[in-house]
mmCIF file of C-alpha atoms in Angstrom:
data_model
loop_
_atom_site.group_PDB
_atom_site.id
_atom_site.type_symbol
_atom_site.label_atom_id
_atom_site.label_comp_id
_atom_site.label_asym_id
_atom_site.label_seq_id
_atom_site.Cartn_x
_atom_site.Cartn_y
_atom_site.Cartn_z
ATOM 1 C CA MET E 192 18.687 -4.867 21.815
ATOM 2 C CA ASN E 193 15.487 -2.667 20.880
ATOM 3 C CA LEU E 194 14.849 -0.995 18.386
ATOM 4 C CA LYS E 195 16.941 2.511 18.328
ATOM 5 C CA GLU E 196 19.703 0.576 19.672
ATOM 6 C CA LEU E 197 19.480 -1.350 16.391
ATOM 7 C CA LYS E 198 18.891 1.365 14.471
ATOM 8 C CA ALA E 199 21.932 2.944 15.873
ATOM 9 C CA PHE E 200 24.207 -0.421 15.083
ATOM 10 C CA LEU E 201 23.023 -0.910 11.508
ATOM 11 C CA LEU E 202 23.972 2.744 10.890
ATOM 12 C CA ASP E 203 27.480 2.423 12.655
ATOM 13 C CA LYS E 204 29.590 4.165 10.783
ATOM 14 C CA ARG E 205 32.454 1.259 11.352
ATOM 15 C CA LEU E 206 29.861 -1.013 9.794
ATOM 16 C CA LEU E 207 28.981 0.323 7.510
ATOM 17 C CA LEU E 208 32.581 1.180 6.354
ATOM 18 C CA ALA E 209 33.573 -2.749 6.738
ATOM 19 C CA LEU E 210 30.213 -3.631 4.780
ATOM 20 C CA GLY E 211 31.489 -0.947 1.980
ATOM 21 C CA VAL E 212 34.388 -2.289 1.716
ATOM 22 C CA ILE E 213 33.773 -6.229 1.413
ATOM 23 C CA LEU E 214 31.030 -4.433 -1.260
ATOM 24 C CA PHE E 215 33.456 -3.410 -3.321
ATOM 25 C CA VAL E 216 35.895 -5.986 -2.865
ATOM 26 C CA GLU E 217 33.322 -8.679 -3.900
ATOM 27 C CA ILE E 218 32.277 -6.497 -7.156
ATOM 28 C CA LEU E 219 36.293 -6.170 -8.297
ATOM 29 C CA PHE E 220 36.515 -10.173 -8.065
ATOM 30 C CA GLN E 221 32.993 -10.363 -9.761
ATOM 31 C CA SER E 222 34.565 -8.211 -12.493
ATOM 32 C CA GLY E 223 37.386 -10.972 -13.002
ATOM 33 C CA VAL E 224 40.127 -8.641 -11.781
ATOM 34 C CA TYR E 225 41.597 -11.381 -9.738
ATOM 35 C CA LYS E 226 42.110 -14.144 -12.448
ATOM 36 C CA PRO E 227 45.274 -13.394 -13.626
ATOM 37 C CA LEU E 228 46.648 -13.606 -9.915
ATOM 38 C CA LEU E 229 45.029 -17.206 -9.173
ATOM 39 C CA LYS E 230 47.755 -19.662 -8.335
ATOM 40 C CA LYS E 231 49.351 -21.670 -11.771
ATOM 41 C CA ASN E 232 47.831 -24.845 -11.854
ATOM 42 C CA SER E 233 44.779 -24.550 -9.525
ATOM 43 C CA TYR E 234 41.624 -25.705 -11.319
ATOM 44 C CA ALA E 235 40.344 -22.524 -11.376
ATOM 45 C CA ALA E 236 43.166 -20.795 -13.080
ATOM 46 C CA ASN E 237 43.637 -24.216 -15.518
ATOM 47 C CA ILE E 238 40.135 -23.660 -16.606
ATOM 48 C CA ASN E 239 40.685 -19.830 -17.593
ATOM 49 C CA ARG E 240 44.085 -20.615 -19.203
ATOM 50 C CA VAL E 241 42.818 -23.247 -21.521
ATOM 51 C CA THR E 242 39.351 -21.962 -22.691
ATOM 52 C CA GLU E 243 41.522 -18.150 -22.904
ATOM 53 C CA HIS E 244 44.306 -19.415 -25.010
ATOM 54 C CA VAL E 245 42.067 -21.545 -26.934
ATOM 55 C CA LEU E 246 39.601 -19.221 -27.896
ATOM 56 C CA ASN E 247 42.804 -16.552 -28.660
ATOM 57 C CA ASN E 248 44.559 -18.839 -31.031
ATOM 58 C CA ARG E 249 40.475 -19.442 -33.278
ATOM 59 C CA LYS E 250 42.435 -17.237 -36.207
ATOM 60 C CA THR E 251 45.409 -19.921 -36.276
ATOM 61 C CA LEU E 252 43.327 -22.903 -35.448
ATOM 62 C CA ASP E 253 39.431 -22.602 -35.569
ATOM 63 C CA PRO E 254 39.061 -26.555 -35.486
ATOM 64 C CA ASP E 255 36.323 -29.143 -37.066
ATOM 65 C CA ILE E 256 37.229 -31.610 -34.788
ATOM 66 C CA LEU E 257 36.739 -30.770 -30.846
ATOM 67 C CA ILE E 258 38.173 -32.740 -27.941
ATOM 68 C CA VAL E 259 36.217 -32.874 -24.577
ATOM 69 C CA GLY E 260 37.373 -34.770 -21.813
ATOM 70 C CA THR E 261 39.148 -35.159 -18.677
ATOM 71 C CA SER E 262 42.925 -35.628 -17.314
ATOM 72 C CA VAL E 263 42.898 -38.505 -19.413
ATOM 73 C CA ALA E 264 42.449 -36.628 -22.899
ATOM 74 C CA PHE E 265 44.424 -33.085 -21.316
ATOM 75 C CA GLU E 266 47.601 -35.448 -20.836
ATOM 76 C CA GLY E 267 47.196 -38.771 -23.600
ATOM 77 C CA LEU E 268 46.466 -36.555 -26.599
ATOM 78 C CA SER E 269 48.449 -34.292 -28.710
ATOM 79 C CA VAL E 270 46.946 -31.839 -30.311
ATOM 80 C CA ARG E 271 49.428 -31.245 -32.306
ATOM 81 C CA ILE E 272 50.291 -35.178 -33.506
ATOM 82 C CA LEU E 273 46.435 -35.446 -34.818
ATOM 83 C CA ASN E 274 46.529 -32.028 -36.996
ATOM 84 C CA GLU E 275 49.678 -33.001 -38.543
ATOM 85 C CA GLN E 276 48.071 -36.971 -39.229
ATOM 86 C CA LEU E 277 44.638 -34.739 -40.418
ATOM 87 C CA GLN E 278 46.173 -32.199 -42.552
ATOM 88 C CA ASP E 279 46.240 -34.159 -45.559
ATOM 89 C CA LYS E 280 42.513 -34.729 -44.908
ATOM 90 C CA GLY E 281 41.659 -31.355 -44.368
ATOM 91 C CA TRP E 282 40.433 -31.910 -40.725
ATOM 92 C CA LYS E 283 41.612 -29.301 -38.310
ATOM 93 C CA VAL E 284 41.638 -30.471 -33.958
ATOM 94 C CA GLN E 285 41.182 -28.500 -30.722
ATOM 95 C CA SER E 286 41.329 -29.564 -27.308
ATOM 96 C CA ILE E 287 38.851 -27.965 -24.571
ATOM 97 C CA ALA E 288 39.478 -31.102 -22.454
ATOM 98 C CA ILE E 289 40.247 -30.175 -18.418
ATOM 99 C CA ARG E 290 41.787 -31.937 -15.669
ATOM 100 C CA GLY E 291 39.418 -33.223 -12.741
ATOM 101 C CA SER E 292 36.217 -31.905 -14.712
ATOM 102 C CA GLU E 293 33.145 -33.544 -13.945
ATOM 103 C CA LEU E 294 30.272 -33.899 -16.522
ATOM 104 C CA VAL E 295 28.702 -30.812 -14.903
ATOM 105 C CA VAL E 296 32.116 -28.472 -16.588
ATOM 106 C CA GLN E 297 32.188 -30.268 -19.625
ATOM 107 C CA HIS E 298 28.469 -29.224 -20.178
ATOM 108 C CA ARG E 299 29.164 -25.885 -19.099
ATOM 109 C CA ILE E 300 32.503 -25.229 -21.049
ATOM 110 C CA LEU E 301 30.691 -26.383 -24.921
ATOM 111 C CA GLU E 302 27.171 -24.115 -23.004
ATOM 112 C CA LYS E 303 29.164 -21.010 -22.776
ATOM 113 C CA TYR E 304 31.701 -21.705 -25.720
ATOM 114 C CA LEU E 305 30.717 -23.933 -28.249
ATOM 115 C CA ASP E 306 28.637 -21.309 -30.271
ATOM 116 C CA GLU E 307 32.148 -19.780 -30.741
ATOM 117 C CA PHE E 308 33.606 -22.419 -32.883
ATOM 118 C CA LYS E 309 31.585 -22.159 -36.069
ATOM 119 C CA ASN E 310 33.245 -24.641 -37.890
ATOM 120 C CA VAL E 311 33.054 -27.578 -35.706
ATOM 121 C CA LYS E 312 30.908 -31.023 -37.247
ATOM 122 C CA TYR E 313 32.329 -33.459 -34.813
ATOM 123 C CA VAL E 314 32.888 -33.460 -30.730
ATOM 124 C CA LEU E 315 35.053 -36.674 -29.180
ATOM 125 C CA HIS E 316 34.306 -37.585 -26.319
ATOM 126 C CA ILE E 317 36.823 -39.217 -24.691
ATOM 127 C CA LEU E 318 35.513 -41.545 -21.945
ATOM 128 C CA GLU E 319 37.054 -43.395 -18.845
ATOM 129 C CA PRO E 320 35.143 -46.809 -18.242
ATOM 130 C CA GLY E 321 34.848 -46.640 -14.541
ATOM 131 C CA MET E 322 33.863 -43.648 -14.288
ATOM 132 C CA ALA E 323 29.757 -43.968 -14.239
ATOM 133 C CA TRP E 324 30.428 -45.981 -11.206
ATOM 134 C CA VAL E 325 31.627 -43.832 -9.013
ATOM 135 C CA ASP E 326 29.591 -40.645 -9.981
ATOM 136 C CA ARG E 327 28.336 -38.383 -7.353
ATOM 137 C CA THR E 328 25.595 -35.956 -5.560
ATOM 138 C CA GLU E 329 28.045 -34.066 -3.645
ATOM 139 C CA THR E 330 29.380 -31.010 -4.991
ATOM 140 C CA ILE E 331 32.817 -31.026 -4.090
ATOM 141 C CA ASP E 332 35.183 -27.757 -4.320
ATOM 142 C CA PRO E 333 37.181 -28.539 -7.350
ATOM 143 C CA THR E 334 34.164 -28.417 -9.754
ATOM 144 C CA LEU E 335 32.791 -25.265 -7.377
ATOM 145 C CA ALA E 336 35.811 -23.738 -8.347
ATOM 146 C CA MET E 337 35.685 -23.975 -12.215
ATOM 147 C CA LEU E 338 31.849 -23.546 -12.478
ATOM 148 C CA SER E 339 32.463 -20.436 -10.625
ATOM 149 C CA GLU E 340 35.292 -19.340 -13.158
ATOM 150 C CA LEU E 341 32.698 -20.695 -16.241
ATOM 151 C CA GLY E 342 29.873 -17.969 -14.765
ATOM 152 C CA ASN E 343 29.373 -18.608 -10.738
ATOM 153 C CA PHE E 344 25.200 -17.503 -10.783
ATOM 154 C CA ARG E 345 24.532 -19.738 -14.096
ATOM 155 C CA ALA E 346 26.290 -22.680 -12.161
ATOM 156 C CA ILE E 347 23.694 -22.495 -9.087
ATOM 157 C CA SER E 348 20.852 -23.594 -10.869
ATOM 158 C CA LEU E 349 23.388 -25.954 -13.495
ATOM 159 C CA ILE E 350 24.085 -27.909 -10.210
ATOM 160 C CA LYS E 351 20.581 -28.457 -9.905
ATOM 161 C CA GLU E 352 19.589 -29.674 -13.097
ATOM 162 C CA PHE E 353 22.665 -31.920 -12.855
ATOM 163 C CA GLU E 354 20.868 -33.616 -9.658
ATOM 164 C CA TYR E 355 23.703 -32.317 -7.582
ATOM 165 C CA THR E 356 22.379 -31.896 -3.435
ATOM 166 C CA PRO E 357 24.178 -28.999 -2.568
ATOM 167 C CA ASP E 358 24.696 -27.617 0.688
ATOM 168 C CA ARG E 359 24.108 -23.784 1.929
ATOM 169 C CA SER E 360 27.805 -23.823 1.669
ATOM 170 C CA SER E 361 28.140 -24.502 -1.644
ATOM 171 C CA TYR E 362 25.951 -22.134 -2.908
ATOM 172 C CA LEU E 363 28.121 -19.506 -1.258
ATOM 173 C CA TYR E 364 31.034 -20.678 -2.419
ATOM 174 C CA LEU E 365 29.466 -20.204 -6.640
ATOM 175 C CA ALA E 366 27.687 -16.820 -5.177
ATOM 176 C CA LEU E 367 30.463 -14.821 -3.735
ATOM 177 C CA LYS E 368 33.757 -14.541 -5.098
ATOM 178 C CA THR E 369 34.936 -14.165 -2.119
ATOM 179 C CA VAL E 370 34.315 -17.194 -0.275
ATOM 180 C CA THR E 371 35.345 -18.801 -4.094
ATOM 181 C CA TYR E 372 38.583 -16.777 -3.390
ATOM 182 C CA ARG E 373 39.680 -17.126 0.267
ATOM 183 C CA LYS E 374 42.260 -20.335 0.131
ATOM 184 C CA ASP E 375 43.742 -18.707 -2.773
ATOM 185 C CA LEU E 376 44.205 -15.728 -1.114
ATOM 186 C CA GLY E 377 45.609 -17.067 1.841
ATOM 187 C CA ASP E 378 48.129 -18.809 -0.714
ATOM 188 C CA LEU E 379 48.464 -15.251 -2.209
ATOM 189 C CA PHE E 380 49.522 -13.784 1.458
ATOM 190 C CA ILE E 381 51.622 -16.720 2.440
ATOM 191 C CA ASN E 382 53.430 -17.474 -0.523
ATOM 192 C CA PHE E 383 53.690 -13.588 -2.490
ATOM 193 C CA ASN E 384 57.148 -14.132 -3.538
ATOM 194 C CA GLU E 385 56.694 -17.051 -5.600
ATOM 195 C CA ARG E 386 53.286 -15.886 -6.557
ATOM 196 C CA MET E 387 54.538 -13.075 -8.384
ATOM 197 C CA LYS E 388 57.287 -15.221 -9.698
ATOM 198 C CA ALA E 389 55.898 -17.529 -11.582
ATOM 199 C CA ILE E 390 53.459 -14.600 -12.628
ATOM 200 C CA SER E 391 56.419 -13.071 -14.085
ATOM 201 C CA ARG E 392 57.322 -16.579 -15.743
ATOM 202 C CA ARG E 393 54.732 -17.158 -17.482
ATOM 203 C CA ASN E 394 53.926 -13.299 -18.721
ATOM 204 C CA LYS E 395 58.212 -13.813 -19.737
ATOM 205 C CA ASN E 396 57.440 -17.218 -21.604
ATOM 206 C CA PRO E 397 53.957 -17.119 -23.171
ATOM 207 C CA ASN E 398 52.646 -19.891 -24.595
ATOM 208 C CA LEU E 399 52.770 -19.660 -28.716
ATOM 209 C CA ASN E 400 51.608 -22.719 -29.967
ATOM 210 C CA PRO E 401 47.944 -22.342 -30.643
ATOM 211 C CA TRP E 402 47.125 -25.356 -28.131
ATOM 212 C CA ASP E 403 47.243 -25.310 -24.717
ATOM 213 C CA TYR E 404 48.932 -28.126 -23.473
ATOM 214 C CA GLU E 405 51.362 -30.934 -24.736
ATOM 215 C CA ASN E 406 52.777 -33.907 -22.423
ATOM 216 C CA GLU E 407 56.773 -33.615 -21.647
ATOM 217 C CA THR E 408 56.385 -36.600 -18.840
ATOM 218 C CA ILE E 409 58.880 -39.034 -19.175
ATOM 219 C CA GLU E 410 58.451 -40.973 -16.149
ATOM 220 C CA SER E 411 56.933 -44.461 -16.778
ATOM 221 C CA LEU E 412 54.624 -47.231 -14.384
ATOM 222 C CA GLY E 413 57.368 -49.803 -16.635
ATOM 223 C CA PRO E 414 60.600 -50.203 -13.714
ATOM 224 C CA TYR E 415 57.623 -50.676 -10.994
ATOM 225 C CA GLN E 416 56.495 -53.804 -13.012
ATOM 226 C CA ILE E 417 52.724 -53.012 -11.739
ATOM 227 C CA GLU E 418 50.414 -56.253 -11.802
ATOM 228 C CA ASN E 419 47.032 -55.305 -10.587
ATOM 229 C CA ILE E 420 46.153 -52.673 -8.167
ATOM 230 C CA GLU E 421 47.164 -54.476 -4.406
ATOM 231 C CA ASP E 422 50.336 -54.702 -6.338
ATOM 232 C CA CYS E 423 50.475 -51.065 -7.010
ATOM 233 C CA LEU E 424 49.181 -50.020 -3.348
ATOM 234 C CA THR E 425 51.653 -52.065 -2.054
ATOM 235 C CA LYS E 426 54.614 -51.226 -3.903
ATOM 236 C CA THR E 427 54.183 -47.251 -3.905
ATOM 237 C CA ASN E 428 52.369 -46.293 -0.487
ATOM 238 C CA PRO E 429 54.492 -44.214 1.461
ATOM 239 C CA GLY E 430 56.008 -46.901 3.836
ATOM 240 C CA SER E 431 56.666 -49.226 0.643
ATOM 241 C CA LYS E 432 60.326 -50.766 1.169
ATOM 242 C CA PHE E 433 60.027 -51.523 -2.312
ATOM 243 C CA PRO E 434 63.062 -49.491 -4.287
ATOM 244 C CA LEU E 435 63.076 -46.077 -5.661
ATOM 245 C CA PRO E 436 63.577 -46.888 -9.278
ATOM 246 C CA LYS E 437 66.265 -44.788 -11.092
ATOM 247 C CA GLU E 438 63.758 -43.882 -13.738
ATOM 248 C CA SER E 439 61.407 -42.522 -11.519
ATOM 249 C CA ASN E 440 61.320 -40.224 -8.142
ATOM 250 C CA ALA E 441 59.429 -39.459 -4.870
ATOM 251 C CA ASP E 442 56.758 -37.082 -6.425
ATOM 252 C CA HIS E 443 56.120 -39.971 -9.426
ATOM 253 C CA LYS E 444 55.916 -42.623 -6.980
ATOM 254 C CA ARG E 445 53.099 -39.992 -5.282
ATOM 255 C CA MET E 446 51.601 -39.462 -7.834
ATOM 256 C CA ILE E 447 51.016 -43.745 -8.836
ATOM 257 C CA PHE E 448 49.660 -44.440 -5.401
ATOM 258 C CA GLU E 449 47.538 -41.341 -5.472
ATOM 259 C CA THR E 450 45.706 -42.688 -8.573
ATOM 260 C CA CYS E 451 45.998 -46.519 -7.308
ATOM 261 C CA THR E 452 43.696 -45.076 -4.333
ATOM 262 C CA VAL E 453 41.186 -43.748 -6.360
ATOM 263 C CA ALA E 454 41.157 -46.789 -8.311
ATOM 264 C CA ASN E 455 40.424 -49.342 -5.448
ATOM 265 C CA SER E 456 37.708 -47.158 -4.619
ATOM 266 C CA VAL E 457 36.418 -47.534 -7.726
ATOM 267 C CA PRO E 458 33.449 -49.998 -7.638
ATOM 268 C CA LYS E 459 34.307 -53.529 -8.899
ATOM 269 C CA SER E 460 30.805 -55.120 -10.078
ATOM 270 C CA SER E 461 30.045 -54.112 -13.713
ATOM 271 C CA LYS E 462 26.278 -54.025 -12.899
ATOM 272 C CA GLU E 463 23.752 -51.082 -13.608
ATOM 273 C CA THR E 464 23.682 -49.006 -10.577
ATOM 274 C CA GLU E 465 22.079 -45.778 -9.024
ATOM 275 C CA ASN E 466 25.046 -43.739 -9.910
ATOM 276 C CA THR E 467 25.913 -45.002 -13.643
ATOM 277 C CA GLU E 468 22.252 -44.122 -14.600
ATOM 278 C CA ARG E 469 22.417 -41.003 -12.946
ATOM 279 C CA TYR E 470 25.997 -40.393 -15.032
ATOM 280 C CA PHE E 471 23.960 -41.272 -18.153
ATOM 281 C CA ARG E 472 21.022 -38.730 -17.377
ATOM 282 C CA ARG E 473 23.756 -36.147 -16.834
ATOM 283 C CA LEU E 474 25.380 -37.291 -20.241
ATOM 284 C CA GLN E 475 21.883 -36.653 -22.228
ATOM 285 C CA LYS E 476 22.045 -33.716 -20.890
ATOM 286 C CA MET E 477 25.439 -32.561 -22.387
ATOM 287 C CA TYR E 478 24.952 -34.875 -25.747
ATOM 288 C CA GLU E 479 21.723 -32.640 -26.163
ATOM 289 C CA LEU E 480 23.738 -29.444 -26.225
ATOM 290 C CA ILE E 481 25.397 -30.544 -29.054
ATOM 291 C CA GLY E 482 23.397 -32.864 -30.819
ATOM 292 C CA LYS E 483 20.974 -30.064 -31.157
ATOM 293 C CA ARG E 484 23.616 -28.297 -33.112
ATOM 294 C CA ASN E 485 24.263 -30.924 -35.384
ATOM 295 C CA ILE E 486 27.500 -31.781 -34.622
ATOM 296 C CA HIS E 487 28.533 -35.443 -34.325
ATOM 297 C CA ILE E 488 29.963 -37.528 -31.474
ATOM 298 C CA ILE E 489 32.418 -39.842 -31.114
ATOM 299 C CA ASP E 490 33.244 -41.509 -28.060
ATOM 300 C CA ILE E 491 36.531 -42.772 -27.360
ATOM 301 C CA PHE E 492 38.031 -45.089 -24.722
ATOM 302 C CA ALA E 493 41.232 -44.055 -24.062
ATOM 303 C CA PRO E 494 43.984 -46.784 -23.058
ATOM 304 C CA TYR E 495 44.892 -47.144 -19.302
ATOM 305 C CA SER E 496 47.735 -49.001 -17.557
ATOM 306 C CA ASN E 497 46.939 -52.795 -18.134
ATOM 307 C CA ALA E 498 46.929 -53.039 -14.180
ATOM 308 C CA ILE E 499 43.427 -51.833 -14.031
ATOM 309 C CA ARG E 500 42.105 -53.515 -17.749
ATOM 310 C CA THR E 501 40.781 -56.499 -16.504
ATOM 311 C CA PHE E 502 37.741 -54.538 -14.866
ATOM 312 C CA ASN E 503 36.484 -53.421 -17.892
ATOM 313 C CA ASP E 504 34.763 -56.773 -18.968
ATOM 314 C CA SER E 505 32.331 -57.123 -21.646
ATOM 315 C CA ASP E 506 29.555 -56.345 -18.740
ATOM 316 C CA ARG E 507 30.927 -52.893 -18.333
ATOM 317 C CA THR E 508 30.927 -52.558 -21.769
ATOM 318 C CA ALA E 509 27.461 -53.390 -22.079
ATOM 319 C CA VAL E 510 26.554 -51.145 -19.601
ATOM 320 C CA TRP E 511 28.001 -48.208 -21.486
ATOM 321 C CA GLU E 512 26.462 -49.165 -24.938
ATOM 322 C CA LYS E 513 23.273 -49.352 -23.391
ATOM 323 C CA GLY E 514 24.229 -45.638 -21.680
ATOM 324 C CA LEU E 515 25.407 -43.884 -24.336
ATOM 325 C CA GLY E 516 22.757 -44.799 -26.715
ATOM 326 C CA PHE E 517 20.207 -43.581 -24.796
ATOM 327 C CA ALA E 518 22.455 -40.454 -23.908
ATOM 328 C CA LEU E 519 22.792 -40.089 -27.905
ATOM 329 C CA ALA E 520 19.009 -40.833 -28.586
ATOM 330 C CA PRO E 521 17.665 -38.865 -30.390
ATOM 331 C CA TYR E 522 20.080 -37.017 -32.359
ATOM 332 C CA GLN E 523 22.301 -40.078 -33.171
ATOM 333 C CA LYS E 524 23.466 -43.461 -33.241
ATOM 334 C CA LEU E 525 26.444 -44.913 -31.192
ATOM 335 C CA ASP E 526 29.320 -44.001 -32.632
ATOM 336 C CA GLN E 527 32.682 -45.488 -30.685
ATOM 337 C CA ILE E 528 36.095 -45.535 -30.836
ATOM 338 C CA ASP E 529 37.200 -48.406 -28.554
ATOM 339 C CA MET E 530 41.057 -47.944 -27.856
ATOM 340 C CA GLN E 531 41.894 -49.538 -24.689
ATOM 341 C CA ASP E 532 44.238 -51.903 -26.174
ATOM 342 C CA SER E 533 45.822 -49.272 -28.592
ATOM 343 C CA LEU E 534 49.158 -49.481 -26.819
ATOM 344 C CA GLY E 535 49.090 -53.240 -26.550
ATOM 345 C CA LYS E 536 47.400 -55.673 -24.691
ATOM 346 C CA GLY E 537 50.428 -57.183 -22.807
ATOM 347 C CA ASP E 538 52.345 -54.765 -20.092
ATOM 348 C CA ASN E 539 52.096 -51.601 -21.536
ATOM 349 C CA GLY E 540 53.764 -49.595 -18.625
ATOM 350 C CA LYS E 541 56.441 -47.834 -20.560
ATOM 351 C CA TYR E 542 53.658 -45.809 -21.823
ATOM 352 C CA CYS E 543 52.106 -45.026 -18.590
ATOM 353 C CA PHE E 544 52.744 -42.268 -16.284
ATOM 354 C CA ASP E 545 50.606 -43.774 -13.775
ATOM 355 C CA LEU E 546 47.208 -46.144 -13.335
ATOM 356 C CA ILE E 547 44.913 -43.649 -15.619
ATOM 357 C CA HIS E 548 47.205 -41.046 -17.449
ATOM 358 C CA LEU E 549 49.778 -41.583 -20.268
ATOM 359 C CA ASN E 550 53.314 -40.454 -20.211
ATOM 360 C CA ARG E 551 55.184 -38.302 -23.446
ATOM 361 C CA SER E 552 55.705 -41.688 -25.124
ATOM 362 C CA GLY E 553 51.807 -42.810 -24.650
ATOM 363 C CA MET E 554 50.644 -39.425 -25.709
ATOM 364 C CA GLU E 555 52.423 -40.009 -29.440
ATOM 365 C CA ASN E 556 51.572 -43.496 -29.606
ATOM 366 C CA PHE E 557 47.921 -43.081 -28.558
ATOM 367 C CA SER E 558 47.841 -40.025 -30.964
ATOM 368 C CA LEU E 559 49.075 -41.659 -33.792
ATOM 369 C CA ALA E 560 46.540 -44.653 -33.700
ATOM 370 C CA LEU E 561 43.566 -42.364 -32.856
ATOM 371 C CA SER E 562 45.144 -40.247 -36.497
ATOM 372 C CA LYS E 563 44.773 -43.740 -38.280
ATOM 373 C CA GLU E 564 41.339 -44.089 -36.750
ATOM 374 C CA LEU E 565 39.922 -40.895 -37.786
ATOM 375 C CA ALA E 566 41.241 -40.436 -41.024
ATOM 376 C CA ALA E 567 39.256 -43.817 -42.092
ATOM 377 C CA ARG E 568 36.310 -42.787 -40.509
ATOM 378 C CA LEU E 569 35.928 -39.494 -41.392
ATOM 379 C CA GLY E 570 37.715 -39.179 -45.383
ATOM 380 C CA THR E 571 38.682 -36.185 -46.662
ATOM 381 C CA LYS E 572 36.723 -33.252 -45.395
#
């Protein structure tokens, strides 16, 4: 193709029209016009819903204590119960925990919104004992989706700061909303009626509570009598002949199997690794953000199913204490509350939805136990 032909191609009206349409759609997406249409409970929709709801309710619930974490905190703690129990002490609690959020996402939430909460004096960081050993350098779609909703261009530089090694497609995912939303758009066109019905139900039944969520699941691990990960995989795999308990259902059984599979992938060794060292370097960046604001951090280890409790031995605890001490310096000394046995040292399956998440009963008991610990530790405001 010579220069004349190339010029003619680039100036072709059909090409210019197509590029103009793509640019117009991209500008609309960048402006946030598509956010209300996102699929319910997708990672992108969840992070928008939680942050927007918490911010919109600051006049009702402007917290002194802010909860940060993943689904363990999201499912396991009741903001309602914590506020009821700490009311006499004068403390107000709110949660910005997000399902599936890696440290880089939690950091970005705080970076973007922490200054909006003028009264925060404490951050409760809910930790998962095995998380440091499965820290990764590759960027995955859920993390990219959440980061994109929190400011996609900032995310491009942030993933470098957090020692990720993204490929070109990751940068495209963050830079172009037409790429970010491609799967969600596909689902919208395929399931248009269902999406519109979900949006309609949401608009007709708004959440009037100042907190975003409270766990209502009643299913439990109890009837499965799971003793360890191998037992879990045997009883809950799709081909298992173990009879489905009447207190459970097929979806619940599937979700248990999924968490068993994840738990089985966590290294059993409790020694320091390259992954743990990187995890605590990332955590240091996040804690620096909090510490510079003179906000005190309390690290909390939540209760899990006793089927995996044995992995969190003294060696693993020592790695955590060393890493947390490194991450917190120079702003404060380690301040932690170990609640792993707060639901009992024996079989606690009745309180667990799956291996790592609590059900409603577990949430209520964990929230009450943590409230007592906080009241004793913090005293009256």
